[in-house]
Short mmCIF file of C-alpha atoms in Angstrom, two decimals:
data_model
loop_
_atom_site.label_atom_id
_atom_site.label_comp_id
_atom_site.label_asym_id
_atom_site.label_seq_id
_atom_site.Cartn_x
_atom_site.Cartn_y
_atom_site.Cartn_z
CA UNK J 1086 -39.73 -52.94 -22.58
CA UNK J 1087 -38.57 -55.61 -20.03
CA UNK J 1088 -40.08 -54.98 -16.94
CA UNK J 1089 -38.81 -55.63 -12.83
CA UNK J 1090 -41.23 -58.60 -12.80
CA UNK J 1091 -40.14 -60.25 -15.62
CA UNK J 1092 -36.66 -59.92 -14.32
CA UNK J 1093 -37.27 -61.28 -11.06
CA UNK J 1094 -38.91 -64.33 -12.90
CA UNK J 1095 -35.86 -64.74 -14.71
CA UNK J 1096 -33.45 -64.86 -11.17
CA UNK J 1097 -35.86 -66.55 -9.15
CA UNK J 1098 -36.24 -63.85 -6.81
CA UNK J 1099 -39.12 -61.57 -5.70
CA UNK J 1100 -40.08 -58.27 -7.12
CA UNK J 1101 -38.91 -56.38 -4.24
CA UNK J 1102 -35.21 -57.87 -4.23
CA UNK J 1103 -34.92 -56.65 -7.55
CA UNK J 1104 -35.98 -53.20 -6.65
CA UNK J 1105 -33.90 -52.95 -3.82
CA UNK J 1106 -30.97 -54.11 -5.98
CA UNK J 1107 -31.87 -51.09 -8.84
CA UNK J 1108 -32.25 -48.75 -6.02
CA UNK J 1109 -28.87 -49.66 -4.03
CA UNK J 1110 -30.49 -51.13 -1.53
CA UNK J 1111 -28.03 -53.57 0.49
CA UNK J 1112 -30.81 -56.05 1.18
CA UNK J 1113 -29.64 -58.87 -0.90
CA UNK J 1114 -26.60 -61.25 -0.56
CA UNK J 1115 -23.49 -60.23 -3.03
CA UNK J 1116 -24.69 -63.36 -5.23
CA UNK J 1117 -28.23 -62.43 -5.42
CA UNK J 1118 -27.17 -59.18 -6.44
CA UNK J 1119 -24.32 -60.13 -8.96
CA UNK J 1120 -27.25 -62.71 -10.37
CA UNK J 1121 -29.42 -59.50 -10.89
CA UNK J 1122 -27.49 -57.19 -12.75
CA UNK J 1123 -26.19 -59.87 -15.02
CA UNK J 1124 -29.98 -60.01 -15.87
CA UNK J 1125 -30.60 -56.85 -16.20
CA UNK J 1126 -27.52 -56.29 -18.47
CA UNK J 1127 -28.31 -59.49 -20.83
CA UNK J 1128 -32.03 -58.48 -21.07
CA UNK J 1129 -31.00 -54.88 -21.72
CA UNK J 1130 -33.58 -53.65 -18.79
CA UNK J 1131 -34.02 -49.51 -18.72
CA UNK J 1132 -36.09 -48.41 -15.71
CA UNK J 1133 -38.87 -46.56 -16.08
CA UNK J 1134 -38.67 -43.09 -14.33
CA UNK J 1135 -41.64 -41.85 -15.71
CA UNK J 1136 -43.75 -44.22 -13.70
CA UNK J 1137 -41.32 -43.92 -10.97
CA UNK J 1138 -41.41 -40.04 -10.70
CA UNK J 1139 -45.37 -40.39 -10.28
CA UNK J 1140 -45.04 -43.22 -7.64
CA UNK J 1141 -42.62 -40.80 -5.66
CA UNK J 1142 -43.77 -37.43 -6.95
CA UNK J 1143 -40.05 -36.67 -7.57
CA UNK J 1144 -38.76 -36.03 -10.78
CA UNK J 1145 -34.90 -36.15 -9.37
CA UNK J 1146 -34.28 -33.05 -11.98
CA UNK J 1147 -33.18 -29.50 -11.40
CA UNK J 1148 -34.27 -26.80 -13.85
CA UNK J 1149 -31.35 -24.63 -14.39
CA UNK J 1150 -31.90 -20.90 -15.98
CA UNK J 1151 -28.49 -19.17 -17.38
CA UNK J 1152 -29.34 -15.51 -18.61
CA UNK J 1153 -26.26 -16.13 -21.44
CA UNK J 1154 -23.92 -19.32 -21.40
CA UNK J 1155 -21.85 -17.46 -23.85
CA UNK J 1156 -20.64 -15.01 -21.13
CA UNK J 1157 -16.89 -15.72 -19.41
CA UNK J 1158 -18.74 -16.77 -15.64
CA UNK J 1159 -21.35 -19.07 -16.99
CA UNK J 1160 -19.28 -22.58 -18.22
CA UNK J 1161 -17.70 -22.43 -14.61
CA UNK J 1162 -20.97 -21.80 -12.85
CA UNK J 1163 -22.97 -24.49 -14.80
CA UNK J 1164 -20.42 -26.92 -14.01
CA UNK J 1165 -20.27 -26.79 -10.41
CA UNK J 1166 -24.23 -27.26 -10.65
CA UNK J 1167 -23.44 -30.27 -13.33
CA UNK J 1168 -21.07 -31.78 -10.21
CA UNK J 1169 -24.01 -31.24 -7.46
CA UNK J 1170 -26.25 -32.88 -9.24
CA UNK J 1171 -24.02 -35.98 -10.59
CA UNK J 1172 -22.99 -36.20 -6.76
CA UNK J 1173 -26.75 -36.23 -5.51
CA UNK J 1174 -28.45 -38.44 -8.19
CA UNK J 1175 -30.13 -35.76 -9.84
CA UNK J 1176 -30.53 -34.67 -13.43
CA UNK J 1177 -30.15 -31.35 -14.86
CA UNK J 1178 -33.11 -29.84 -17.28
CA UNK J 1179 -31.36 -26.64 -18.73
CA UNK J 1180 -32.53 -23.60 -20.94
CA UNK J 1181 -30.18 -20.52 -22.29
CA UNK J 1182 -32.16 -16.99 -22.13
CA UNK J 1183 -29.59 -15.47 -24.57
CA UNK J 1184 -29.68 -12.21 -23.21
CA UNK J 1185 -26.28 -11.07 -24.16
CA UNK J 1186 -26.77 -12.20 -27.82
CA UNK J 1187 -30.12 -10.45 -27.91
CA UNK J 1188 -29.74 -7.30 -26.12
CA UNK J 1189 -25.78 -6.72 -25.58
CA UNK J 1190 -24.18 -5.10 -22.61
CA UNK J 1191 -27.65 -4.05 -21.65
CA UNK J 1192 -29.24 -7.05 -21.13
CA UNK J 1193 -29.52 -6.80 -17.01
CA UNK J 1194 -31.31 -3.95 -17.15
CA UNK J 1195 -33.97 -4.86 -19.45
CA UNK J 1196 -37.37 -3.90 -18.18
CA UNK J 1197 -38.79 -7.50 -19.73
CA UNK J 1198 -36.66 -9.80 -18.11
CA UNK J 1199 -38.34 -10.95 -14.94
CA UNK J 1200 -41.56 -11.77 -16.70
CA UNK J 1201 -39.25 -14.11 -18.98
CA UNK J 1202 -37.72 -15.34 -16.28
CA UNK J 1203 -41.24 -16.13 -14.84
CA UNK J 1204 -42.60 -17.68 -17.94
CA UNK J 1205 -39.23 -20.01 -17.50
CA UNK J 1206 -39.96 -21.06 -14.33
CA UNK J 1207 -43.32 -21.84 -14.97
CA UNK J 1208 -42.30 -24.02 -17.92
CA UNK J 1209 -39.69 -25.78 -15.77
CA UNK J 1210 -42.82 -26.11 -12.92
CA UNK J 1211 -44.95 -27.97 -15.77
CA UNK J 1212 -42.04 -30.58 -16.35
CA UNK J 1213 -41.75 -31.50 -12.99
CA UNK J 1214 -38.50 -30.40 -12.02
CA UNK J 1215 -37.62 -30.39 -8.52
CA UNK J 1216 -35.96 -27.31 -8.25
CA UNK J 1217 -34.66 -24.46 -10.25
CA UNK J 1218 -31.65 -22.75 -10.14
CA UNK J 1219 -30.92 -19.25 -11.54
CA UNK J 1220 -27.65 -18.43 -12.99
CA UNK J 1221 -27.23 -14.75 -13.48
CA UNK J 1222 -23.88 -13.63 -15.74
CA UNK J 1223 -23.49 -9.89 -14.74
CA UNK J 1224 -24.01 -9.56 -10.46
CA UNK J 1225 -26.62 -7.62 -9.52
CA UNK J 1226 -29.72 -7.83 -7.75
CA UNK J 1227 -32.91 -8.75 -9.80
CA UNK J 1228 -36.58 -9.65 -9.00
CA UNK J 1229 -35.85 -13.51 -10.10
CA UNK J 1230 -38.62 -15.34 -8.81
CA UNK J 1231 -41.95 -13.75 -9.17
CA UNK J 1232 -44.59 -14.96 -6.33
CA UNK J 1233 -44.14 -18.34 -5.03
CA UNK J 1234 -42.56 -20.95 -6.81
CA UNK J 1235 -43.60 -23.54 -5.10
CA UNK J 1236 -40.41 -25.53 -5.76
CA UNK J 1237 -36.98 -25.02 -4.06
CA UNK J 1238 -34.74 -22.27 -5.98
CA UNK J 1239 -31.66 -20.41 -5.50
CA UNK J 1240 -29.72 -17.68 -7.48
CA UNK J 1241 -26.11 -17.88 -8.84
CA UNK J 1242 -23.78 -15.38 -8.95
CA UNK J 1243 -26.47 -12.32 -8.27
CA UNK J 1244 -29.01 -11.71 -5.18
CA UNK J 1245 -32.51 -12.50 -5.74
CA UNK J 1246 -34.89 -9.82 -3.59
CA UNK J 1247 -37.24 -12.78 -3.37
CA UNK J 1248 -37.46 -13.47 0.85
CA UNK J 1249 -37.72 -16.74 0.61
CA UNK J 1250 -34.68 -18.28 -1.85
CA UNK J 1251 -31.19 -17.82 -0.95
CA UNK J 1252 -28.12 -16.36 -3.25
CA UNK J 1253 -24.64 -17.31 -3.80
CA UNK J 1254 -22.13 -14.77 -4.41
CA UNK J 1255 -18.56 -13.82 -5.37
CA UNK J 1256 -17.04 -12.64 -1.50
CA UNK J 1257 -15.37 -9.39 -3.41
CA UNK J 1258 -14.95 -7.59 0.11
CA UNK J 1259 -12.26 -10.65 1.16
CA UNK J 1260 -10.86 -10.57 -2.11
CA UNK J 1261 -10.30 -7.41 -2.33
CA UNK J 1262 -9.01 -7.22 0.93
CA UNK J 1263 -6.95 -10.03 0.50
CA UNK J 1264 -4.79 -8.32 -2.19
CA UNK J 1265 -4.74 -5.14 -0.44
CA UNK J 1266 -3.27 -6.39 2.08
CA UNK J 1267 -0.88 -8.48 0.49
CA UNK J 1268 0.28 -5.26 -1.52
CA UNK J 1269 0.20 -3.18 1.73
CA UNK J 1270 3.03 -6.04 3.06
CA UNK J 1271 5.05 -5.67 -0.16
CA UNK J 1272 6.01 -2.15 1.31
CA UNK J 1273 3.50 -0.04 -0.88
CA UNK J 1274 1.24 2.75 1.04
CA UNK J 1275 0.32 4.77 -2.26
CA UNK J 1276 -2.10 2.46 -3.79
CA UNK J 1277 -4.06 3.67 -6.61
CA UNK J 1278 -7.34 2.08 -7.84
CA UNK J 1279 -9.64 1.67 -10.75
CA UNK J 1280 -12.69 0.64 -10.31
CA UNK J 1281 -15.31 -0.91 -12.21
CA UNK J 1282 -18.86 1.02 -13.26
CA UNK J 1283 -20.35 2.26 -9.71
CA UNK J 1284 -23.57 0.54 -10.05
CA UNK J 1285 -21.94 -2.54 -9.60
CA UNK J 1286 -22.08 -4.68 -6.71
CA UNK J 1287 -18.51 -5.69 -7.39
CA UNK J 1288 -17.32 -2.28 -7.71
CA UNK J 1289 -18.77 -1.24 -4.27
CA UNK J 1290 -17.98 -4.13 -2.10
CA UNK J 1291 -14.32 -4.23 -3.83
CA UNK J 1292 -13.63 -0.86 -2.80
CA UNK J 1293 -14.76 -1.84 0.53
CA UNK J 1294 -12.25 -4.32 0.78
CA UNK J 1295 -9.76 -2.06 -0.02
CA UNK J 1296 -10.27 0.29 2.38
CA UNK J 1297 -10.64 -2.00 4.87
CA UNK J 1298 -7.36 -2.70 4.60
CA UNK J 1299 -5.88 0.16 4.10
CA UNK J 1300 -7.58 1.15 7.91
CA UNK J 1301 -6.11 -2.60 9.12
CA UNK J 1302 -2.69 -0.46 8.45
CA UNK J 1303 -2.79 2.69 9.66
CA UNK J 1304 -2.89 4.11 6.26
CA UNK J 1305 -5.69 6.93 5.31
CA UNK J 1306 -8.17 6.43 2.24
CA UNK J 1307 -7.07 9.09 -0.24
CA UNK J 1308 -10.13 9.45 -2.72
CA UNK J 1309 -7.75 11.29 -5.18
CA UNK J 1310 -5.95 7.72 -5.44
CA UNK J 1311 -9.94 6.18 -6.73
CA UNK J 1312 -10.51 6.43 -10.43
CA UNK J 1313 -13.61 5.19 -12.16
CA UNK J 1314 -13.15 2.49 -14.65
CA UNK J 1315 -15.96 0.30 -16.66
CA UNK J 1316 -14.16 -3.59 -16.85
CA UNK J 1317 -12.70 -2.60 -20.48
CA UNK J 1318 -9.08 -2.65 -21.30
CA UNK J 1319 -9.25 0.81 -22.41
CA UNK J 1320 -10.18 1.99 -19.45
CA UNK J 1321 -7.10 0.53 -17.41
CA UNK J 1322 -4.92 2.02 -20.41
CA UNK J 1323 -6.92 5.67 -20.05
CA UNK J 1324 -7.11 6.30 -16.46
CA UNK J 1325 -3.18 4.88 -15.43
CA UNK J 1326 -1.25 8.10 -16.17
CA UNK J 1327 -3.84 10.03 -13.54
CA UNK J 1328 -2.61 7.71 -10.81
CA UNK J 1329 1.23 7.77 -12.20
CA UNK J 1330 0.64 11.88 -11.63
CA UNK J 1331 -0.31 11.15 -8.10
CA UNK J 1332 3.08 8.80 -7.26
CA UNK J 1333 0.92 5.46 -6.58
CA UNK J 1334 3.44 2.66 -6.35
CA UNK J 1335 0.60 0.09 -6.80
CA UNK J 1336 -2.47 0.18 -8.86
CA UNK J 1337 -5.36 -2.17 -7.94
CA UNK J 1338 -7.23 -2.50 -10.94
CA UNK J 1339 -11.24 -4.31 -10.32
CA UNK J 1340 -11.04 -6.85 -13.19
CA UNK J 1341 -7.63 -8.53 -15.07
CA UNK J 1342 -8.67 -6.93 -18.13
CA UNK J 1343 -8.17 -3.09 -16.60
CA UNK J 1344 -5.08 -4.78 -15.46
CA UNK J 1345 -4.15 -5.77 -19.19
CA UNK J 1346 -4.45 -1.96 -20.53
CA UNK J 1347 -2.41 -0.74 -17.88
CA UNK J 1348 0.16 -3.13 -18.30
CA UNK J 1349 -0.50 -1.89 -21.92
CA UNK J 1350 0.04 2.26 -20.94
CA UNK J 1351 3.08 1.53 -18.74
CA UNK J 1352 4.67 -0.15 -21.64
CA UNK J 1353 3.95 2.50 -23.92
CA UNK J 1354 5.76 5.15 -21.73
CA UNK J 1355 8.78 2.64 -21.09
CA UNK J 1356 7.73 1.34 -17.68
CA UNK J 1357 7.84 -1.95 -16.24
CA UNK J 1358 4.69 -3.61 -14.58
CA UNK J 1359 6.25 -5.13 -11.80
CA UNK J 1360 8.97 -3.27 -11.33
CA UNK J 1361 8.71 0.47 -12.01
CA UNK J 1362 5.21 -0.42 -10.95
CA UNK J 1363 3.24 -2.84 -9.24
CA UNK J 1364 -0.04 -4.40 -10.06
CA UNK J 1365 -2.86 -6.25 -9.26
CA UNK J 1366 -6.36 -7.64 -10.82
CA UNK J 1367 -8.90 -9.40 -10.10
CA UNK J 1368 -11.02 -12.45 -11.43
CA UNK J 1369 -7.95 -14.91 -12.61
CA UNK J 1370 -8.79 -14.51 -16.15
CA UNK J 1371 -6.97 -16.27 -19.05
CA UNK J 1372 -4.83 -13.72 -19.54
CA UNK J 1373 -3.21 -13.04 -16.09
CA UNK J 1374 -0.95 -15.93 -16.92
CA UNK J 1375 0.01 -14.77 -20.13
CA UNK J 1376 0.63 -10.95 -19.03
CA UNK J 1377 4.56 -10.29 -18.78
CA UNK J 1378 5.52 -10.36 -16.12
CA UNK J 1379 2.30 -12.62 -15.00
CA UNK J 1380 -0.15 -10.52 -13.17
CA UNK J 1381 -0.90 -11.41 -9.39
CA UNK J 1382 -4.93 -11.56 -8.79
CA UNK J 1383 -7.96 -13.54 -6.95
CA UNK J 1384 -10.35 -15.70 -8.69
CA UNK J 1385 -13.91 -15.94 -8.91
CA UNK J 1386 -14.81 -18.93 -7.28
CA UNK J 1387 -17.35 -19.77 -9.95
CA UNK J 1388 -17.36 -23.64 -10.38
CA UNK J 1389 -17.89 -23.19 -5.98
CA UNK J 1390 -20.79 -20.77 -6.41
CA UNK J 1391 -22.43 -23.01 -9.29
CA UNK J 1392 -22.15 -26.18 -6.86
CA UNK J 1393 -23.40 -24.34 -3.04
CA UNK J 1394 -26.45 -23.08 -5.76
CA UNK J 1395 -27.48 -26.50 -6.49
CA UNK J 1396 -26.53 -27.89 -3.12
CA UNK J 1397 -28.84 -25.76 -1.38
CA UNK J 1398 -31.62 -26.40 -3.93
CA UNK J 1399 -31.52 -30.29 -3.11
CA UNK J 1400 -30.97 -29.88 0.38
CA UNK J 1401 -34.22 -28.15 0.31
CA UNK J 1402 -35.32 -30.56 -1.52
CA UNK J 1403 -34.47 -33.43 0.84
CA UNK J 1404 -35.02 -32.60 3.47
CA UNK J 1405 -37.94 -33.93 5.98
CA UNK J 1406 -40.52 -31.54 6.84
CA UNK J 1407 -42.45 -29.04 4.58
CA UNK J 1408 -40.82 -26.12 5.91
CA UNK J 1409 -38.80 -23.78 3.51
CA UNK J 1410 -35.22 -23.27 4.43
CA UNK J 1411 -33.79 -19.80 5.35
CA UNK J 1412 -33.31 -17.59 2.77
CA UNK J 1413 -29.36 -16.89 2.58
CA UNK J 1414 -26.99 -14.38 0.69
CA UNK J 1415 -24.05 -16.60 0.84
CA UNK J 1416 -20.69 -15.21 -0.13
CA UNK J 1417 -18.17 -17.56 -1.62
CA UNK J 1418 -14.02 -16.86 -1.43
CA UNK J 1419 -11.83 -17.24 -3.95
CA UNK J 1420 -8.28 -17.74 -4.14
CA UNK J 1421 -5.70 -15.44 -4.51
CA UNK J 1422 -2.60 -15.88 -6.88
CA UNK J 1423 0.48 -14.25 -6.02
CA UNK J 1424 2.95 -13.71 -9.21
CA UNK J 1425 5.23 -11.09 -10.55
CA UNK J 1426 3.53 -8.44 -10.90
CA UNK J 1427 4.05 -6.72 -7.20
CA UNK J 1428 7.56 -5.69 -6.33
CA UNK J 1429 8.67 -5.69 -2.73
CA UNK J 1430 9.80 -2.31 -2.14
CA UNK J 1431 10.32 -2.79 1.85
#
């Protein structure tokens, strides 16, 4: 392996200009430094981080956890953390838990998981890595991070009840909100809802945002106009006629695939989403473009919460003094797409 002396001895230049050059220094003339990476290139030099990462005691790697990478969130998520880390210099060191493939739907309440996830990040400690970041694929909040780490670490897409690593989440309350109100300025007042299972923390802070805006409008929260759902399309296709009997105008359904089996039950009886009835989802899945007519909803701002994840991790990781930063639950917005699936009835 060619070596920064013997590339200096090939330039006629001192050990530390070549360094400097390798590390993007700007310490050297625009010749030197031409002279040097024409060097390195024709001697096919490869630096040597091992020995570098135990000069610096920095391995310039984050250790990134995703419960399930087969879930819909995760690609998104781990590619916003992909971006931070290209951005900052930093490698990614990744592992896949599986949990959905193992243990279906159940997987986030399995009794097991946070001693897996502490064998994990015990692993990841033994390699070196600089930081980990969690990525959870079902939001909730979990014991993550058993005792101290040691090592910067946040939590994607779920809350960690660790006091001392922060968590960055989907904003549902201002999503939810969002639509509401957008709905509530299309002329509708009788706005029906299904939700998603009640132990979520979507569910909850989605309904919040609903009646938030319904108050922002002078218009009373009827709980007769709240059914429960559970995220499936059959549950948007089983719980529409209930709100149809109640003369709703608008149904806010918690995910787009409620949204698809109530576009699905209006068919069936000869209505028209969109026109006999509006509607709205939530999450800016796949199929919200593909709906007919195409379904209005908010995204989840998934590639954003992957990168603020990893951007926190590093600035911990950078910055001066020992002291940790301040453990956050940082919500993230997404953005809303209005399409043809609300009529204005004002």
């Amino acid at each position: 392996m060619v070596t920064i002396k013997e590339i200096a001895k090939y330039c006629g230049v001192s050990i530390a200009t070549v360094s400097n050059i390798i590390n993007g220094k700007p310490n050297a003339s625009e010749s030197t430094r031409q002279k040097v990476l024409k060097a390195i290139d024709e001697l096919n030099y490869t630096p040597n981080y091992v020995a570098k990462n135990l000069r610096t005691q920095k391995s310039k790697t984050i250790g990134v956890i995703v419960e399930d990478i087969t879930v819909f969130c995760a690609p998104e998520i781990i590619d916003g953390i992909t971006q931070c880390s290209e951005e900052r210099g930093y490698n990614i060191l990744f592992t896949n838990l599986r949990l959905y493939q193992k243990l279906g739907d159940t997987y986030y309440d399995d009794e097991n998981l946070p001693d897996l996830i502490q064998s994990q990040t015990k692993d990841f400690k033994s390699k070196q890595v600089d930081g980990i970041v969690y990525v959870a694929t079902h939001e909730r909040t979990l014991k993550c991070f058993k005792g101290r780490l040691d090592v910067p670490a946040a939590m994607a897409y779920g809350m960690t009840d660790s006091k001392e690593h922060s968590s960055v989440i989907v904003d549902d309350l201002y999503g939810a909100h969002k639509l509401i109100d957008y709905v509530i300025a299309m002329g509708h007042r009788r706005i029906g809802v299904i939700t998603g299972k009640y132990s979520s923390i979507h569910t909850n802070d989605r309904l919040e945002g609903y009646k938030k805006a319904l108050a922002e409008h002078g218009i009373e929260f009827d709980p007769r106009f709240v059914v429960k759902g559970d995220w499936t399309r059959k549950s948007g296709y089983d719980n529409t006629d209930s709100l149809l009997d109640l003369g709703v105008t608008a149904i806010f359904c918690m995910n787009d695939i409620m949204a698809g089996g109530v576009y699905d039950r209006l068919e069936a009886e000869g209505l028209v989403p969109g026109d006999d009835i509006s509607v709205v989802g939530f999450d800016n899945r796949e199929l919200a473009t593909f709906c007919e007519p195409a379904l209005t909803t908010i995204s989840l701002p998934l590639f954003d919460i992957g990168y603020e994840a990893c951007r926190r991790v590093i600035e911990d990781i950078e910055k001066e003094d020992d002291l940790p930063l301040c453990a956050q639950i940082i919500p993230v917005k997404g953005k809303m797409y209005i399409r043809d699936s609300v009529k204005d009835i004002n």
